mmCIF file of C-alpha atoms in Angstrom:
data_model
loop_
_atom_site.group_PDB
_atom_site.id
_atom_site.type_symbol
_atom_site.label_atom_id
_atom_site.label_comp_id
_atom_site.label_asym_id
_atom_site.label_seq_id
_atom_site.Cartn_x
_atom_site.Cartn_y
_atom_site.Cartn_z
ATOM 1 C CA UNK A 1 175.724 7.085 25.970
ATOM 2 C CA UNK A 2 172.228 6.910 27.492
ATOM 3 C CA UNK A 3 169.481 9.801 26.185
ATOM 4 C CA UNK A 4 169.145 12.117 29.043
ATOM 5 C CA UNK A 5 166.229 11.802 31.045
ATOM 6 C CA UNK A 6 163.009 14.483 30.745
ATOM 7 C CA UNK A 7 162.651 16.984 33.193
ATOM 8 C CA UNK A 8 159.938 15.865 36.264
ATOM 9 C CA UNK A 9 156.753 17.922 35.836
ATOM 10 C CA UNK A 10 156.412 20.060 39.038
ATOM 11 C CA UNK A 11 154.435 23.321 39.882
ATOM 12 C CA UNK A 12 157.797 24.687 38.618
ATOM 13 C CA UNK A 13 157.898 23.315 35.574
ATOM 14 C CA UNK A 14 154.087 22.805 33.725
ATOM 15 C CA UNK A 15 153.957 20.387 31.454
ATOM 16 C CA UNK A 16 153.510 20.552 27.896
ATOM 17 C CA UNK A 17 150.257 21.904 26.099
ATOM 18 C CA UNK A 18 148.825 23.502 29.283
ATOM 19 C CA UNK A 19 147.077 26.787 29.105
ATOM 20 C CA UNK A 20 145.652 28.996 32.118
ATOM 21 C CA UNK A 21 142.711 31.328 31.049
ATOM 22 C CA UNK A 22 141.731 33.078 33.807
ATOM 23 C CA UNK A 23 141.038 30.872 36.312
ATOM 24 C CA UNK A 24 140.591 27.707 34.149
ATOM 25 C CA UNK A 25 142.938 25.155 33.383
ATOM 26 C CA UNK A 26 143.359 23.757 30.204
ATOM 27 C CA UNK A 27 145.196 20.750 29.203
ATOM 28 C CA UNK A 28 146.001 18.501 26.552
ATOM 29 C CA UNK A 29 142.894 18.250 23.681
ATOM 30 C CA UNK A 30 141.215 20.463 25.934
ATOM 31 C CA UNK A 31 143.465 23.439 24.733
ATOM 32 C CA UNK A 32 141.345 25.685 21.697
ATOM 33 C CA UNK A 33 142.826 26.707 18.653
ATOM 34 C CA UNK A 34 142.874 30.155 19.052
ATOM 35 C CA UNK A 35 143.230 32.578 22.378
ATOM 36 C CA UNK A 36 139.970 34.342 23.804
ATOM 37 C CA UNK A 37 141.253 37.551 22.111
ATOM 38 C CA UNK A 38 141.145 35.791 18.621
ATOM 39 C CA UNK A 39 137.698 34.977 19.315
ATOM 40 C CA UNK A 40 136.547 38.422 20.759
ATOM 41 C CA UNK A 41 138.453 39.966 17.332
ATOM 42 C CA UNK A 42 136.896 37.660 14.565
ATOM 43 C CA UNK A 43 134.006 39.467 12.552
ATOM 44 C CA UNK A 44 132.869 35.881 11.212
ATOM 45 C CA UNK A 45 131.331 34.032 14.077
ATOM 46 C CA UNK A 46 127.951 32.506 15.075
ATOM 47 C CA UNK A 47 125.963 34.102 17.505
ATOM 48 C CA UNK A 48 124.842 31.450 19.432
ATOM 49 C CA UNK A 49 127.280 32.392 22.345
ATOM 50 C CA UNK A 50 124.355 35.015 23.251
ATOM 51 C CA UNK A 51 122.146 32.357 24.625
ATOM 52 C CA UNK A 52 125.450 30.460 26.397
ATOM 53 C CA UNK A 53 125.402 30.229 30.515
ATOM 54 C CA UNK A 54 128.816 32.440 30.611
ATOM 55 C CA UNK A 55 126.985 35.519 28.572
ATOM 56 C CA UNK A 56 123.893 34.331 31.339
ATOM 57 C CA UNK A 57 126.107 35.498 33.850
ATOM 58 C CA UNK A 58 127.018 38.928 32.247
ATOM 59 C CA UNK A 59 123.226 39.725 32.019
ATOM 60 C CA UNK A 60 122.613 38.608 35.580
ATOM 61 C CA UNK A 61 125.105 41.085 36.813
ATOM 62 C CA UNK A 62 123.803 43.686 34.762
ATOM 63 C CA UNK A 63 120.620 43.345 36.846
ATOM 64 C CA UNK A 64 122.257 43.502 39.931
ATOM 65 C CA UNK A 65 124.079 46.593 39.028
ATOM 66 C CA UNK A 66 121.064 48.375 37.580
ATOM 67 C CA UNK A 67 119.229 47.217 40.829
ATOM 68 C CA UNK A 68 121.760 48.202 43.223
ATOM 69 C CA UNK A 69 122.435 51.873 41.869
ATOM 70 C CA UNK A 70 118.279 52.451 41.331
ATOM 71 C CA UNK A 71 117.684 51.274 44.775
ATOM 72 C CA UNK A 72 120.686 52.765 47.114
ATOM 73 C CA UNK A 73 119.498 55.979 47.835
ATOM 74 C CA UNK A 74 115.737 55.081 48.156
ATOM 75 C CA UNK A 75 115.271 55.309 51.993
ATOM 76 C CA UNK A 76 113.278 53.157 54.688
ATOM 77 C CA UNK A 77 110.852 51.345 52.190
ATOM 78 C CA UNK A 78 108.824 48.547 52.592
ATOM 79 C CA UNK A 79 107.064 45.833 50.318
ATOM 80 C CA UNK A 80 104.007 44.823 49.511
ATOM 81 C CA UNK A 81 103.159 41.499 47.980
ATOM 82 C CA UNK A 82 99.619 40.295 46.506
ATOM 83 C CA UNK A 83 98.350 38.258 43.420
ATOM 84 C CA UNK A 84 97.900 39.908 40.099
ATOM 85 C CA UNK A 85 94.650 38.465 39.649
ATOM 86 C CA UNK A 86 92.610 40.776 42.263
ATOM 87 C CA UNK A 87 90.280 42.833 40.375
ATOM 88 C CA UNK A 88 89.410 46.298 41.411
ATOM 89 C CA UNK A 89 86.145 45.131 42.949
ATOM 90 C CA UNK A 90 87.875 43.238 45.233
ATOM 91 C CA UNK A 91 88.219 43.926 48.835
ATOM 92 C CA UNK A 92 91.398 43.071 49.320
ATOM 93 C CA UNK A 93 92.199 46.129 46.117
ATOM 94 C CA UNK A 94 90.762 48.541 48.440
ATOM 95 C CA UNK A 95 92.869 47.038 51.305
ATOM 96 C CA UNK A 96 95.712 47.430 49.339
ATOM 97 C CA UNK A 97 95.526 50.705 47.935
ATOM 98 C CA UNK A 98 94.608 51.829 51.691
ATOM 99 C CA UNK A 99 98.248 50.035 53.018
ATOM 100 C CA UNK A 100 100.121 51.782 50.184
ATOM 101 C CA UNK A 101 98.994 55.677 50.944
ATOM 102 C CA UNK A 102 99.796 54.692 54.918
ATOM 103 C CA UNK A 103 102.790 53.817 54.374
ATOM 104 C CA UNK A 104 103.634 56.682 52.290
ATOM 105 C CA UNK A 105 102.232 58.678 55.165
ATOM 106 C CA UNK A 106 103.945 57.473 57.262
ATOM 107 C CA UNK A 107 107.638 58.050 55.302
ATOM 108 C CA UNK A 108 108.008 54.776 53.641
ATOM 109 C CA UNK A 109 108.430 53.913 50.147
ATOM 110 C CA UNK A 110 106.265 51.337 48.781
ATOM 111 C CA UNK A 111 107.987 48.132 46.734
ATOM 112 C CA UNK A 112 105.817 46.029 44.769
ATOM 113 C CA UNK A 113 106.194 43.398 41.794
ATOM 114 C CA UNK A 114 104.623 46.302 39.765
ATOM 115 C CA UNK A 115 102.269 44.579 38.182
ATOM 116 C CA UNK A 116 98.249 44.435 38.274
ATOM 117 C CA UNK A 117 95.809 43.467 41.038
ATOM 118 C CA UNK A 118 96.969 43.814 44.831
ATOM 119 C CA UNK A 119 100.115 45.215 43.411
ATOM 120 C CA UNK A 120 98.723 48.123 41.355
ATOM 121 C CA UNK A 121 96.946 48.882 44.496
ATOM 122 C CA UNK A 122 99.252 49.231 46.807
ATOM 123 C CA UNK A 123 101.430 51.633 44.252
ATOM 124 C CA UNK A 124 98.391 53.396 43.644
ATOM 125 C CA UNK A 125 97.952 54.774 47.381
ATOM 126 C CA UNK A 126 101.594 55.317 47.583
ATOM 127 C CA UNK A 127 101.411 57.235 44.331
ATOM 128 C CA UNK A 128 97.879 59.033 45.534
ATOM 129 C CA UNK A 129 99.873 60.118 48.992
ATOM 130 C CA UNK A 130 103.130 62.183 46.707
ATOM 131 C CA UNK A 131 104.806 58.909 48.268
ATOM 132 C CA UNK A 132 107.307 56.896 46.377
ATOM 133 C CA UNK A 133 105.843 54.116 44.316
ATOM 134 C CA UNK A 134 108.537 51.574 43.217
ATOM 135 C CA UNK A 135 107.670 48.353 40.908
ATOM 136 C CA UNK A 136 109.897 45.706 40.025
ATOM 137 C CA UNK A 137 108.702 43.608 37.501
ATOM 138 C CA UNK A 138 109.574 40.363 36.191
ATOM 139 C CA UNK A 139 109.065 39.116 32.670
ATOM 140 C CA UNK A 140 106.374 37.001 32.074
ATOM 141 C CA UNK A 141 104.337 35.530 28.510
ATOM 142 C CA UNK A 142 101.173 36.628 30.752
ATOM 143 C CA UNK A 143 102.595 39.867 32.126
ATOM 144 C CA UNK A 144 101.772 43.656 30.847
ATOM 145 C CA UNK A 145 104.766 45.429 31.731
ATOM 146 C CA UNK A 146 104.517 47.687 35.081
ATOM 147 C CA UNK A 147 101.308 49.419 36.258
ATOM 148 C CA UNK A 148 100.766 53.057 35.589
ATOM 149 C CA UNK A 149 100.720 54.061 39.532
ATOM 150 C CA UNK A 150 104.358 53.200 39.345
ATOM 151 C CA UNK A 151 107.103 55.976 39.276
ATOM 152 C CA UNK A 152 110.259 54.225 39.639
ATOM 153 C CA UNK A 153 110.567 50.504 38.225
ATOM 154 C CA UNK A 154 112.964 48.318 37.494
ATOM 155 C CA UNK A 155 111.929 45.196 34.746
ATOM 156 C CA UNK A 156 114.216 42.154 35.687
ATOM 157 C CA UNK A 157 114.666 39.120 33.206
ATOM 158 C CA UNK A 158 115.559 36.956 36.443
ATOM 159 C CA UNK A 159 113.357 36.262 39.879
ATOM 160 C CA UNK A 160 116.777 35.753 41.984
ATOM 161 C CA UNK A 161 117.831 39.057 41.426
ATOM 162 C CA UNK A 162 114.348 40.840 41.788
ATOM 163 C CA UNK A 163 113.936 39.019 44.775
ATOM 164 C CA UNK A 164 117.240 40.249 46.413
ATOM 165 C CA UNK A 165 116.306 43.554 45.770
ATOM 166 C CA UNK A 166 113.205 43.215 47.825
ATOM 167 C CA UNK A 167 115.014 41.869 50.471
ATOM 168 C CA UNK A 168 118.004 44.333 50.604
ATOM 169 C CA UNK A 169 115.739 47.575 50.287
ATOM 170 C CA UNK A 170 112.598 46.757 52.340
ATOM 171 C CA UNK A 171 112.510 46.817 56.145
ATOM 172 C CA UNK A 172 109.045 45.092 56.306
ATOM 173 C CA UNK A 173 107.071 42.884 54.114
ATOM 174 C CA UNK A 174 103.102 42.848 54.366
ATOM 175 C CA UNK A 175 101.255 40.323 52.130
ATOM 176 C CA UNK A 176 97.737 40.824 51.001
ATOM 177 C CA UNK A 177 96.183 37.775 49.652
ATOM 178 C CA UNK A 178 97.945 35.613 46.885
ATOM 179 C CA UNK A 179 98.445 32.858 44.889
ATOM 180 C CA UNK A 180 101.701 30.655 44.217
ATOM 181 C CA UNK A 181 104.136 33.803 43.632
ATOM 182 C CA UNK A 182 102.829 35.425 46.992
ATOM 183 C CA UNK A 183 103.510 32.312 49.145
ATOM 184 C CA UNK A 184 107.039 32.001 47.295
ATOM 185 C CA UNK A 185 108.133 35.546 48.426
ATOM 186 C CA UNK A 186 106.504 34.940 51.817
ATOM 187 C CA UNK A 187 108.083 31.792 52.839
ATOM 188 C CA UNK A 188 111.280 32.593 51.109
ATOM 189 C CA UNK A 189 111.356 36.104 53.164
ATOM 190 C CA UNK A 190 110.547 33.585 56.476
ATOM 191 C CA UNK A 191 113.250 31.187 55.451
ATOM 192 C CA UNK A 192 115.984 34.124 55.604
ATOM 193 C CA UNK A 193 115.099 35.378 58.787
ATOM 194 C CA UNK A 194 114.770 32.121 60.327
ATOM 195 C CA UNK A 195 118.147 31.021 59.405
ATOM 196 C CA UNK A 196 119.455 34.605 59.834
ATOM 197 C CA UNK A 197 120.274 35.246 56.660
ATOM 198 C CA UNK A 198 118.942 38.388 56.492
ATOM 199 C CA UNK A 199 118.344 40.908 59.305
ATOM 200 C CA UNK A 200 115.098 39.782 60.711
ATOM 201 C CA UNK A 201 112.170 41.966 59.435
ATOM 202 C CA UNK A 202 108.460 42.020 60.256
ATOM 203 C CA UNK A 203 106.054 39.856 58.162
ATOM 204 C CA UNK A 204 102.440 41.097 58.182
ATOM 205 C CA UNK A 205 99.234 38.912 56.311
ATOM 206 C CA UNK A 206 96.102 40.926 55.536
ATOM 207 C CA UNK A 207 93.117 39.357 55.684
ATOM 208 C CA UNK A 208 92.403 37.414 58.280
ATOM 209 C CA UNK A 209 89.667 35.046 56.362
ATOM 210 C CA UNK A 210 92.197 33.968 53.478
ATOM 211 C CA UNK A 211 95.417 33.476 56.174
ATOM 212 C CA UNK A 212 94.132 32.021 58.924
ATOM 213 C CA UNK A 213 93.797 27.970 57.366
ATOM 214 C CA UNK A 214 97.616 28.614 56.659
ATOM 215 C CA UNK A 215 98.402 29.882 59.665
ATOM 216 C CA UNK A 216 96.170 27.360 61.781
ATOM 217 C CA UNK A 217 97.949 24.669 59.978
ATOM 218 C CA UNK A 218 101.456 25.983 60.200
ATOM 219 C CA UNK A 219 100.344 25.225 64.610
ATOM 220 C CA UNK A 220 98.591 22.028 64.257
ATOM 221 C CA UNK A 221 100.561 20.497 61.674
ATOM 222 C CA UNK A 222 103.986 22.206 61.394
ATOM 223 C CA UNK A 223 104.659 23.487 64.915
ATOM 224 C CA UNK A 224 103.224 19.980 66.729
ATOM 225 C CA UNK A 225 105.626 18.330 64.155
ATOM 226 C CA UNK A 226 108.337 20.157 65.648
ATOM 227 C CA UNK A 227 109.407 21.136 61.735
ATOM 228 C CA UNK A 228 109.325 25.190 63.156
ATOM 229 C CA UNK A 229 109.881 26.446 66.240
ATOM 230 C CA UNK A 230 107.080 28.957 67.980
ATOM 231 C CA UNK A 231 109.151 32.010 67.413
ATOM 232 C CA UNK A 232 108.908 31.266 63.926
ATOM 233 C CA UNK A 233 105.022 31.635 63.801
ATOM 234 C CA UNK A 234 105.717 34.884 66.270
ATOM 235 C CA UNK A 235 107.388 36.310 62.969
ATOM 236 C CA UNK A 236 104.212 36.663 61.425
ATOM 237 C CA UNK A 237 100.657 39.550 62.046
ATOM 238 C CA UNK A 238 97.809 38.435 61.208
ATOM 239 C CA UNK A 239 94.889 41.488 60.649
ATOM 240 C CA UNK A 240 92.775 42.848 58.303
ATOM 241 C CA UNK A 241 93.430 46.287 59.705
ATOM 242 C CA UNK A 242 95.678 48.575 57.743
ATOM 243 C CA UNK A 243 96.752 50.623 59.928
ATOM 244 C CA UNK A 244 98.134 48.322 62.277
ATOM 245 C CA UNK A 245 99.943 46.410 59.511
ATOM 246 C CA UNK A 246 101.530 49.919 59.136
ATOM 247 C CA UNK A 247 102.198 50.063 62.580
ATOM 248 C CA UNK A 248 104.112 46.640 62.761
ATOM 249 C CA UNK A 249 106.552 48.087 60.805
ATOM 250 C CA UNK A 250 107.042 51.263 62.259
ATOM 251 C CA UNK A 251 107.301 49.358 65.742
ATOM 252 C CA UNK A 252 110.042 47.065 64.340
ATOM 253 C CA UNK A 253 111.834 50.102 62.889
ATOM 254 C CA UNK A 254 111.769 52.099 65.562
ATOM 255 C CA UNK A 255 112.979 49.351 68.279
ATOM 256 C CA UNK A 256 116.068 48.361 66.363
ATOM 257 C CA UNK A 257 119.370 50.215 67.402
#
C-alpha cells in the first residue's frame, strides 16, 4: 500500500506556516513568535520601535489630521513665502508687512512658515489689520518656534505635510525675496500647476531687482531650451507693488467659476 499523496497547495488550501497580518504575508522563517497583540500586551519591551518607519507613519498622519481639522474652516487665504533672514531694516520687511494687512483687507487670511524675517512680516500686517494670521512652522536646530504676530499656528515635524497644507488652503502664493526654502516652495507650487496637480493658482514675486536674473534666465535659458513652455513663465507677476500683488489674486479668484 502506497502513502497517500499530500494535498496540492492552492489559494484553497495555504500551505503550512503561513500567516496574513493585515495586509502582509508571512511565510516560513519569516513567521514571529508571537501575534501583534502579544507584542502590543507585553509590559517588558524596548522602546526602540518609537524611532521605527511604521510608528513614522502614525506621526505623519497625526499631522495631517491636526492640519486638516485646523485649516478646514479657515476661508479664502493666501500665502506668503520669504527668507527668515530679512531683518526689520530691510525693505523687503516693510514690503511684507504692507502685503499681509492688504490682504487682510481685502478678506484673505494670511499663511506663512511662521517664522522670522519676511514671514513675521507678512503675519504682522495681517495681525495689525484684525485679519487672520496663520503660521505653520517646521522644526528646525536654527528655528525659534513661531513669531508672536501669529494667532493660529500649526508646528509640523515634517516639510511634506506642511507643504500640503499650503497648497490645499491657499488660493494664491506671493513670494517676497528668499533663499533655498523660498525657491523650494516656489518651484514646487509651479511644478503642481504645471502638471495639473493642483488647481492652478496665481504666483506673484516681489521685488523686481532680486527676481528678475531668475526670471530673465528662466527665457533665455529655460524657455529657448524648450525645458518650459511660455505659459509656464505666464504663471508668474513680477512687481514690487503691493497692491497689485494683492490684486493678482483677487483677479484669479474672482474669474474662476
Amino acid at each position: 500500500m502506497t502513502d497517500p499523496q499530500p494535498a496540492p497547495v492552492t489559494p484553497e488550501t495555504p500551505r503550512r506556516g503561513r500567516r496574513q497580518t493585515g495586509p502582509v504575508t508571512l511565510r516560513g522563517h519569516k513567521v514571529p513568535a508571537t501575534t501583534t497583540d502579544q507584542r502590543l500586551l507585553e509590559g517588558r519591551q524596548r522602546t526602540d520601535w518609537l524611532h521605527a518607519d511604521p510608528w513614522r507613519v502614525m506621526r505623519i498622519q497625526s499631522e495631517f489630521v491636526e492640519g486638516f481639522g485646523t485649516l478646514s474652516e479657515l476661508g479664502p487665504a493666501a500665502a506668503v513665502f520669504g527668507s527668515a533672514r530679512t531683518l526689520p531694516d530691510d525693505p523687503a520687511y516693510a514690503m511684507g508687512v504692507e502685503v499681509g494687512r492688504l490682504l487682510a483687507e481685502a478678506g484673505y487670511a494670511v499663511i506663512t512658515g511662521g517664522g522670522p524675517g519676511a514671514m513675521e512680516a507678512a503675519n504682522k500686517g495681517a495681525y495689525e489689520a484684525d485679519g487672520t494670521s496663520v503660521g505653520l512652522g517646521i522644526e528646525l536646530p536654527f528655528e525659534t518656534g513661531l513669531n508672536e504676530y501669529v494667532d493660529l499656528g500649526i508646528n509640523f515635524r515634517y516639510f511634506f505635510a506642511r507643504k500640503v497644507m499650503f497648497l490645499k488652503y491657499s488660493r494664491g502664493f506671493i513670494v517676497l525675496p528668499g533663499g533655498f526654502g523660498t525657491l523650494d516652495e516656489l518651484f514646487e507650487a509651479v511644478t503642481l500647476a504645471q502638471t495639473q496637480k493642483v488647481t492652478e493658482f496665481p504666483v506673484v514675486l516681489m521685488g523686481i531687482a532680486y527676481w528678475q536674473g531668475l526670471i530673465d534666465w528662466l527665457r533665455q535659458t529655460a524657455l529657448a531650451g524648450g525645458m518650459i513652455g511660455p505659459a509656464d513663465l505666464d504663471r508668474l507677476t513680477l512687481t514690487d507693488d503691493p497692491r497689485e500683488a494683492v490684486r493678482v489674486i483677487r483677479s484669479f479668484e474672482e474669474s474662476r467659476p
